[in-house]
Short mmCIF file of C-alpha atoms and ligand atoms in Angstrom, two decimals:
data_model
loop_
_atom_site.label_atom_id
_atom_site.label_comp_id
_atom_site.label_asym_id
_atom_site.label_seq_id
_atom_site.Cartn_x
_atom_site.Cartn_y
_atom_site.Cartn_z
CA UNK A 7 52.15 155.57 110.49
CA UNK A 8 49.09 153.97 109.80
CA UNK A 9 47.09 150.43 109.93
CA UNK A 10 49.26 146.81 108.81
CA UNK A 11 46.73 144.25 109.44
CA UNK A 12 47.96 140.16 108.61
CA UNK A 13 45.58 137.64 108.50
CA UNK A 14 46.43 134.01 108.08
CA UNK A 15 44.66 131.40 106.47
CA UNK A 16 46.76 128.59 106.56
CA UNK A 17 46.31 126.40 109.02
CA UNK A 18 47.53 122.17 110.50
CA UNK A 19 45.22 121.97 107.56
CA UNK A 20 47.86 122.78 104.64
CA UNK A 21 50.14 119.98 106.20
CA UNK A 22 47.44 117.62 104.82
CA UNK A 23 47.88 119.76 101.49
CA UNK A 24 51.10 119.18 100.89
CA UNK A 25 50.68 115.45 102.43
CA UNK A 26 48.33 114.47 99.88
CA UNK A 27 50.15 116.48 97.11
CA UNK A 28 53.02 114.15 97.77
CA UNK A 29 50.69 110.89 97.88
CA UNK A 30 49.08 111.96 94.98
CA UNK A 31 52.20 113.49 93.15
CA UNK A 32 55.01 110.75 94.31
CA UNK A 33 52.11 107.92 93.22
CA UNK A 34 51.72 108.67 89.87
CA UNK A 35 53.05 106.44 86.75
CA UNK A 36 55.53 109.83 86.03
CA UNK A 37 56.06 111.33 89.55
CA UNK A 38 55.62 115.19 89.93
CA UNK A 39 54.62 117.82 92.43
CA UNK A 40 52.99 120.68 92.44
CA UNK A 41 55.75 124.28 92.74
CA UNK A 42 54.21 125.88 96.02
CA UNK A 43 56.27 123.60 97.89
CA UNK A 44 59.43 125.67 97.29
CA UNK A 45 58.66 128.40 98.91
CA UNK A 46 59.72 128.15 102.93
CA UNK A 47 62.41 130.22 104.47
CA UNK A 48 65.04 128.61 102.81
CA UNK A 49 63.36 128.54 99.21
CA UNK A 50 61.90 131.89 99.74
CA UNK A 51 65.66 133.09 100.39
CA UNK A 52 67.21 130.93 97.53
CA UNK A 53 64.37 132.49 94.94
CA UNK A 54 66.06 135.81 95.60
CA UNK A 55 69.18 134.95 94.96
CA UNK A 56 67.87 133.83 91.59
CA UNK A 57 66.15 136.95 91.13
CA UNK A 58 69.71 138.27 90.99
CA UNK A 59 71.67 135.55 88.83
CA UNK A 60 73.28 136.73 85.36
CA UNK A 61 71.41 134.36 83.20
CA UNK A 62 67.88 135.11 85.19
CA UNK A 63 66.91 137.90 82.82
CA UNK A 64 62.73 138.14 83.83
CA UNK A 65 63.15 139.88 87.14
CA UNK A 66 64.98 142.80 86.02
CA UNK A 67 63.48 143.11 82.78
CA UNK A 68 60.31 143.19 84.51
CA UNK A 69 61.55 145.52 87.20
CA UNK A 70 62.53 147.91 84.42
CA UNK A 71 59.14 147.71 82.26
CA UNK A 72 57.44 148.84 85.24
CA UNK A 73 60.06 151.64 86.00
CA UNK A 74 58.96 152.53 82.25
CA UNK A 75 55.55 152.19 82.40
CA UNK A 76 54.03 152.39 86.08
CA UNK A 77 53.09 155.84 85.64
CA UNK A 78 51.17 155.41 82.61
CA UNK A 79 49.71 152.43 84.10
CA UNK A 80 48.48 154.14 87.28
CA UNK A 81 47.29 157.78 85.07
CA UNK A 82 45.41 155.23 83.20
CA UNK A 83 44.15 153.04 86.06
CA UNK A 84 43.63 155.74 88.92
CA UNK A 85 44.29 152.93 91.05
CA UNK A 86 44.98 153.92 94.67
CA UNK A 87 45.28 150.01 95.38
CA UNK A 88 47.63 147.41 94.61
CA UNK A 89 46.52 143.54 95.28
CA UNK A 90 49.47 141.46 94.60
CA UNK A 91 49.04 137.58 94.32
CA UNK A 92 52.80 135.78 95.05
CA UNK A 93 53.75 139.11 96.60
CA UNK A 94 57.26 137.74 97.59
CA UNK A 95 60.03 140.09 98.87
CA UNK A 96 57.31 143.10 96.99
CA UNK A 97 60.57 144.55 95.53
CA UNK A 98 58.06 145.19 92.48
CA UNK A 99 55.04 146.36 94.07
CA UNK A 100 57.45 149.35 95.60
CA UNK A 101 57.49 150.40 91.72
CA UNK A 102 53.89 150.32 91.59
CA UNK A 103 53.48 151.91 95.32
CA UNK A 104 55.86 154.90 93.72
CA UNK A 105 53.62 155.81 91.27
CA UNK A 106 50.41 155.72 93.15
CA UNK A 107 52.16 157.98 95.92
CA UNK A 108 53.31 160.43 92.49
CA UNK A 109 49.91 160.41 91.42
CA UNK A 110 48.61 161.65 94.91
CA UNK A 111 45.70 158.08 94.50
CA UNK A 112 47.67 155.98 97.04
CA UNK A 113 45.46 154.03 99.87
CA UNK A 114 46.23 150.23 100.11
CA UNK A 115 48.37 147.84 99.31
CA UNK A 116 47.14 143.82 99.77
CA UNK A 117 50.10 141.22 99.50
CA UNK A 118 48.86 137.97 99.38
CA UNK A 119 51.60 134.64 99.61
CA UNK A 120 52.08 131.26 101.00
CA UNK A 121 55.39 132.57 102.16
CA UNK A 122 54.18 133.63 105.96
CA UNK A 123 57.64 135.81 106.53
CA UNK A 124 57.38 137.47 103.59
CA UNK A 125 53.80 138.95 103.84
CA UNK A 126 54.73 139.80 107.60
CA UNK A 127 58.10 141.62 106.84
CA UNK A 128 56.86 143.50 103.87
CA UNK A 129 53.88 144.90 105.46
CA UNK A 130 56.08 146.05 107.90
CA UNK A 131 58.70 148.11 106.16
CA UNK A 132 55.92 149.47 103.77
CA UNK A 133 53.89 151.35 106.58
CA UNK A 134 57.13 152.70 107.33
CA UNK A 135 58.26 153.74 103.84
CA UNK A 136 55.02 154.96 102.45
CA UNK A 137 53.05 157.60 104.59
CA UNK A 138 49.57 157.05 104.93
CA UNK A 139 49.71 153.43 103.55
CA UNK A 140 47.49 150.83 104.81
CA UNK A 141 48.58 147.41 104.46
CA UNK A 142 46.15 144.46 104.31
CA UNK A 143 48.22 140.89 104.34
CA UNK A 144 46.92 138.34 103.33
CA UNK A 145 49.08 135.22 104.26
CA UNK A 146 47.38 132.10 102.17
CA UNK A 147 47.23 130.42 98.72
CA UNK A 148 45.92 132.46 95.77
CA UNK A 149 44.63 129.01 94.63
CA UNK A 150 41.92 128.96 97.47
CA UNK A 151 41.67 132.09 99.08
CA UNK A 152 41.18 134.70 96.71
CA UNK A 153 38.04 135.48 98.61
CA UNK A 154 39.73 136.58 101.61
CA UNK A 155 41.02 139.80 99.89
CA UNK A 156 39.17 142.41 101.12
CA UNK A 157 36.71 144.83 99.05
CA UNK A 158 37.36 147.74 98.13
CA UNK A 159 36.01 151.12 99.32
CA UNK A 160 35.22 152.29 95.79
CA UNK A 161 39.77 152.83 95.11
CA UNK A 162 40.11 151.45 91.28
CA UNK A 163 42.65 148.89 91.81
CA UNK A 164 45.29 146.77 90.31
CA UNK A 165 45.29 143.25 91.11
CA UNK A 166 48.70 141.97 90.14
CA UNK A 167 50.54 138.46 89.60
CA UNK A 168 54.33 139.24 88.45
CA UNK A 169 57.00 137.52 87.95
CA UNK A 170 56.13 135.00 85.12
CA UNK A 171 54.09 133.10 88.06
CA UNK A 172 51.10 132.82 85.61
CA UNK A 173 53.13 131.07 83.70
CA UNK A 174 53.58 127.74 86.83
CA UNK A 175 50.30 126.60 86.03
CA UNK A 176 49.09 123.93 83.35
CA UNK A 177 46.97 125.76 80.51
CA UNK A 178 43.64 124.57 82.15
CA UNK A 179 44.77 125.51 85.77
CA UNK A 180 46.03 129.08 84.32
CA UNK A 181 42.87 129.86 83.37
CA UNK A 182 40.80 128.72 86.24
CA UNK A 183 42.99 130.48 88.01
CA UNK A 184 42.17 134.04 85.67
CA UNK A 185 39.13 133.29 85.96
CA UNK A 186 39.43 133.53 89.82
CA UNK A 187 41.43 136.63 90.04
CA UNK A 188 38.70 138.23 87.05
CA UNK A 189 36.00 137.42 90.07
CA UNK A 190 38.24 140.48 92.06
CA UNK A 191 37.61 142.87 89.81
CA UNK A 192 34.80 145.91 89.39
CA UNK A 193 34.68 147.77 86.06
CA UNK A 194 37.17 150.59 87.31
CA UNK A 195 39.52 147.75 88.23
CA UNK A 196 42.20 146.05 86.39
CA UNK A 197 44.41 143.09 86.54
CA UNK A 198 48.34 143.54 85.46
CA UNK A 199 50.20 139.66 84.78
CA UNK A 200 53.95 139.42 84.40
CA UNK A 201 54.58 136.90 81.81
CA UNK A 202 57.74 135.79 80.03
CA UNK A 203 57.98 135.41 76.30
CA UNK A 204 58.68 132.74 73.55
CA UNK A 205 62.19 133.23 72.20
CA UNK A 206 65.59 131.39 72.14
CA UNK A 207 65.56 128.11 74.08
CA UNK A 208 69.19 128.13 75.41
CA UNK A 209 68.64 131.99 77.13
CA UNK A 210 65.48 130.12 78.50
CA UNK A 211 67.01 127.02 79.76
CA UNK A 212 70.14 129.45 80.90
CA UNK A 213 67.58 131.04 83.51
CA UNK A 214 66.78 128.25 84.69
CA UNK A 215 70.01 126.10 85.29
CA UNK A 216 72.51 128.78 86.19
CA UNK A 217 75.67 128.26 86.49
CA UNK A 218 76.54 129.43 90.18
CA UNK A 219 73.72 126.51 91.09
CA UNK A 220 71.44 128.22 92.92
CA UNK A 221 68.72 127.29 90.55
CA UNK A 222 69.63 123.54 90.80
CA UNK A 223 69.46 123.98 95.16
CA UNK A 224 66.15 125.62 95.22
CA UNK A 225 65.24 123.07 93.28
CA UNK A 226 66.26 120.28 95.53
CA UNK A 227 65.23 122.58 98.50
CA UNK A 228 61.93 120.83 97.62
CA UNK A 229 62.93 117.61 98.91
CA UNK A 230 64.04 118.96 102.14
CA UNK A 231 60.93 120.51 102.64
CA UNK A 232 59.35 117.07 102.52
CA UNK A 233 61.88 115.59 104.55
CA UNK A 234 61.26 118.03 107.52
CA UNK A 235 57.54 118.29 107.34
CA UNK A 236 56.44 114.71 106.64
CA UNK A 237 59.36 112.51 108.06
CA UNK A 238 60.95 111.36 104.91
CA UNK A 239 64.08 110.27 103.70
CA UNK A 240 65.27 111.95 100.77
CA UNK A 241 68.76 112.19 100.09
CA UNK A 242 69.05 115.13 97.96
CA UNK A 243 72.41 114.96 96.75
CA UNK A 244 71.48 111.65 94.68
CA UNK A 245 69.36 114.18 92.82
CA UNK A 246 70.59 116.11 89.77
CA UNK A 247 68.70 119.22 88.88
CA UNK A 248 67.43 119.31 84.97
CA UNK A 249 65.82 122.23 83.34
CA UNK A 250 64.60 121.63 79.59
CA UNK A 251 62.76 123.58 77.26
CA UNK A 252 59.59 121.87 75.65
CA UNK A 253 58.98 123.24 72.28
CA UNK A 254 55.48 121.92 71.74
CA UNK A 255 54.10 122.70 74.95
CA UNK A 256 56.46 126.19 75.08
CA UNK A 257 57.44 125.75 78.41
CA UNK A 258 60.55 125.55 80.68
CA UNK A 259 60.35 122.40 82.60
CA UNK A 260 62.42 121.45 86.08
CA UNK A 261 62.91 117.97 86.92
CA UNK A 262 64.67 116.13 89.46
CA UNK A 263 66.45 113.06 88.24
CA UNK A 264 67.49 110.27 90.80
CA UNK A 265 71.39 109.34 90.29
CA UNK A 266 71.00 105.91 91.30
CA UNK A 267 67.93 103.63 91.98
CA UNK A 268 66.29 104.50 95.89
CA UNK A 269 63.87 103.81 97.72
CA UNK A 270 62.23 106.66 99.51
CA UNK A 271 60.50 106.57 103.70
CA UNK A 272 58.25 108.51 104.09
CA UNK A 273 57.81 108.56 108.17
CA UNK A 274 54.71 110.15 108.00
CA UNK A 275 52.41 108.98 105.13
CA UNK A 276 53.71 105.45 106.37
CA UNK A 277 54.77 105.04 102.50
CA UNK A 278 58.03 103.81 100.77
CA UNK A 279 58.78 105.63 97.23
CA UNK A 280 60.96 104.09 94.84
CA UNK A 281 63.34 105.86 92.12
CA UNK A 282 64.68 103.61 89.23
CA UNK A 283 68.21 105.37 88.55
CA UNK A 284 67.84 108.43 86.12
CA UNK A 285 64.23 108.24 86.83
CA UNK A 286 62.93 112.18 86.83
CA UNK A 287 60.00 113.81 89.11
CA UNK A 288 58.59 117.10 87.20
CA UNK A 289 58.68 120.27 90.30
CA UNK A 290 57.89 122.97 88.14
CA UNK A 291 56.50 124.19 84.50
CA UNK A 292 57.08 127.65 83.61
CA UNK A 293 55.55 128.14 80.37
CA UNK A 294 56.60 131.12 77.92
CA UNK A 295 54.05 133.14 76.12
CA UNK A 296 53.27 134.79 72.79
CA UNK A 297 50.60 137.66 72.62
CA UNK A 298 48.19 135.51 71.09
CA UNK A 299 48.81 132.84 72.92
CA UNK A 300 47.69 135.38 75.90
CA UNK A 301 44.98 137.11 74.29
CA UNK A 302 43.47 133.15 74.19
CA UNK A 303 43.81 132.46 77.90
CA UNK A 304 42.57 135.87 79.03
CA UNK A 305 39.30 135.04 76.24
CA UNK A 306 38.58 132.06 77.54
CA UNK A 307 38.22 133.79 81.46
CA UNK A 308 35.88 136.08 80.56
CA UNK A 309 38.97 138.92 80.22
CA UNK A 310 40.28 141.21 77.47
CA UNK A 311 43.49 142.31 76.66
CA UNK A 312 43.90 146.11 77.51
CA UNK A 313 47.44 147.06 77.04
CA UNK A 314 50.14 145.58 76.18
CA UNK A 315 53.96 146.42 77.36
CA UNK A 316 57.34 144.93 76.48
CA UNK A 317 61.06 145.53 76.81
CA UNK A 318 62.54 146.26 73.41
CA UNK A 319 64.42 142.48 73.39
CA UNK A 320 60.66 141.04 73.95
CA UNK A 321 61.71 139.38 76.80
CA UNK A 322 59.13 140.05 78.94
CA UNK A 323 55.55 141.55 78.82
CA UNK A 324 53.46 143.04 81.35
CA UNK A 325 49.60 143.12 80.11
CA UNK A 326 46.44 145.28 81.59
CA UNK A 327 43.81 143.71 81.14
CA UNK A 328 39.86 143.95 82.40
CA UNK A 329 36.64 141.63 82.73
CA UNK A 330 34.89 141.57 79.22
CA UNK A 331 33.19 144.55 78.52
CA UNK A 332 34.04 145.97 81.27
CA UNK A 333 36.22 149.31 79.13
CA UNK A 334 33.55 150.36 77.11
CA UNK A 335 29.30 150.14 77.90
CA UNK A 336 29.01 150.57 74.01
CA UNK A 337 30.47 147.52 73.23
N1 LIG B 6 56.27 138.36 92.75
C1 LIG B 6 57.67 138.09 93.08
C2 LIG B 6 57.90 136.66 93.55
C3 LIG B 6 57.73 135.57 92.50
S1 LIG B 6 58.14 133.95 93.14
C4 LIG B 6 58.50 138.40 91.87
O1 LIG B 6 57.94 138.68 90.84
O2 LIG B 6 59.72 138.35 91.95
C5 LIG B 6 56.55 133.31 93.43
C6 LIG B 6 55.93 133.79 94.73
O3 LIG B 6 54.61 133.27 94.77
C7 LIG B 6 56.64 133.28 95.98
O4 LIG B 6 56.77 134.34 96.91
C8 LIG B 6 55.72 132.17 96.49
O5 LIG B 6 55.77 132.05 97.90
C9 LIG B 6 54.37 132.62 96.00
N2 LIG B 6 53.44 131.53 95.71
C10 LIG B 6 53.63 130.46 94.90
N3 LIG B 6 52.52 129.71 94.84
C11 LIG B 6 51.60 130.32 95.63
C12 LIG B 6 50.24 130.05 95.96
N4 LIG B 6 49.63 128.97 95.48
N5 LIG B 6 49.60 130.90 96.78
C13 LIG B 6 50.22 132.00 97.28
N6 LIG B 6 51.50 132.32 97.01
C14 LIG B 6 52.18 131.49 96.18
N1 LIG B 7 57.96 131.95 88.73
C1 LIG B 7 59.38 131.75 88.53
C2 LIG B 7 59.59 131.39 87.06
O1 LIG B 7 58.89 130.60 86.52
C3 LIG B 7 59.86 130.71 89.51
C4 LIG B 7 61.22 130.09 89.26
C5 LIG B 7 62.34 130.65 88.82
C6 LIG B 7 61.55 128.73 89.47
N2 LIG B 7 63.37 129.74 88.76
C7 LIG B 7 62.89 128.56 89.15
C8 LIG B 7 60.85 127.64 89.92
C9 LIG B 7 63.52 127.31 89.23
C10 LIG B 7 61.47 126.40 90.00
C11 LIG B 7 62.80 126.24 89.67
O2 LIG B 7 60.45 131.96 86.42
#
């Protein structure tokens, strides 16, 4: 067995973070807050029992593009690393992981999430599965500490963000946010994105308002995070769970809608919130991509589209891509 080594970055610090996300979000003429919320134990635990819903299609169409593809990928990479942003459970990464042990390049593996568990119990079981696997965890937000992922010893690597999680973030925030993860990459190095495609609106909205529920209690999991960490009052049940595609924007989005008109504590902002009945709070985008549509976001942070693969429904794509120029010195 060899090295697991967790570092933490968040700190009393973050409960400010989500304190003045609420202020900020909870303040504003059409209330909304940002997704990383979701994610404690109980969210973290709910999002995998989405991950195995009927109607939530992008997990295992994912899972089974890189089953396809992750040799090619790694034969084409030589990466012996894998730096994975939103790392989760790293049911995915063990695909990846896999291939790098078939190819004889494996070294490292770097999970990076807000979910402190997560990073902590993964790391663990992987030095156990994988022999001679160092593991690097990085438990912190990709939005702000990208530069607390180690260098690499010279390893091409892959620096990954799966799931569709790309896909959370506004348009401008998205690519900030390439632009960022670009910054972690040398010329031998490559980023792969998960991202889920365009294409009938009711399998869309399906995924995300399942039947079973569970998608409509993660969603109000939200407001028992902010009930337990800042003293407030929410009564979730008086909130329905409402999952819509946009057409013009070409995204999925979650909203919380108050059943009756409320008024909201919250103990420890010393603030009172009020809901008009039926009034809605956006929690979470998820927007749904074309190629081009890609291809324009990766342009405009400095990276090019290397390779491009797809189940054959097109439900999902999974896209290599580099910093500009970085492929060929000739131009
Ligand atoms: N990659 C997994 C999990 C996707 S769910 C999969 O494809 O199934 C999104 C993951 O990203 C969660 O584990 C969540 O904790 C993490 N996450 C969300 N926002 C984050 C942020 N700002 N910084 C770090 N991790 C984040
Ligand atoms: N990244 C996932 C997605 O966009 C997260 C997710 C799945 C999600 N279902 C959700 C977030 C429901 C909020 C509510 O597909």
């Amino acid at each position: 067995m060899t090295g697991v080594a967790i570092a933490s970055y968040l700190s009393e610090a973050d409960e400010r973070i989500l304190a003045n996300d609420v202020l900020d979000g909870l303040t504003r003429p059409f209330k909304e807050l940002p997704p990383k919320h979701f994610y404690d134990a109980r969210g973290s635990e709910l999002f995998e029992q989405i991950c195995e819903l009927p109607e939530y299609y992008p997990t295992r169409t994912e899972a089974g593009i890189l089953g396809d593809w992750a040799d090619e990928i790694v034969a084409r990479t030589g990466a012996g690393e894998l730096v994975e942003l939103g790392s989760g459970t790293a049911d995915k990464a063990r695909i990846l992981l896999d291939a790098m042990a078939r190819a004889g390049t494996l070294r490292r593996y770097v999970p990076l999430d807000v979910a402190e568990r997560m990073v902590a119990d993964s790391a663990r079981q992987l030095v156990e599965e994988y022999d001679g696997l160092e593991v690097h965890g990085v438990i912190g937000d990709f939005e702000r500490h990208l530069d607390h992922v180690p260098d690499t010893d010279g390893t091409p690597r892959i620096v990954a963000l799966l799931g569709g999680t790309v896909g959370n973030f506004p348009p401008g925030t998205r690519r900030t946010l390439l632009r960022n993860m670009g910054t972690l990459l040398g010329r031998d190095d490559r980023l792969l994105l998960g991202t889920d495609l365009v294409k009938d609106p009711a399998v869309i909205e399906a995924a995300y308002d399942d039947r079973a529920g569970v998608t409509a209690e993660f969603n109000r999991n939200l407001l028992h995070v902010i009930n337990r960490e800042l003293g407030a009052n929410f009564v979730a049940d008086q909130f329905e769970h409402v999952a819509f595609f946009d057409d013009k924007h070409q995204w999925v989005e979650m909203r919380l809608r108050a059943l009756a008109a409320c008024s909201v504590e919250i103990g420890d902002l010393g603030m009172t919130v009020e809901f008009e009945a039926g009034e809605e709070l956006r929690t979470e985008i998820s927007a749904k991509f074309t190629r081009e549509r890609l291809e324009a976001d990766y342009r405009a942070a400095g990276l090019a589209l290397e390779h491009w693969y797809t189940d054959e429904d097109e439900l999902f794509a999974l896209s290599l891509a580099g910093r500009e120029g970085a492929q060929s010195p000739a131009g």
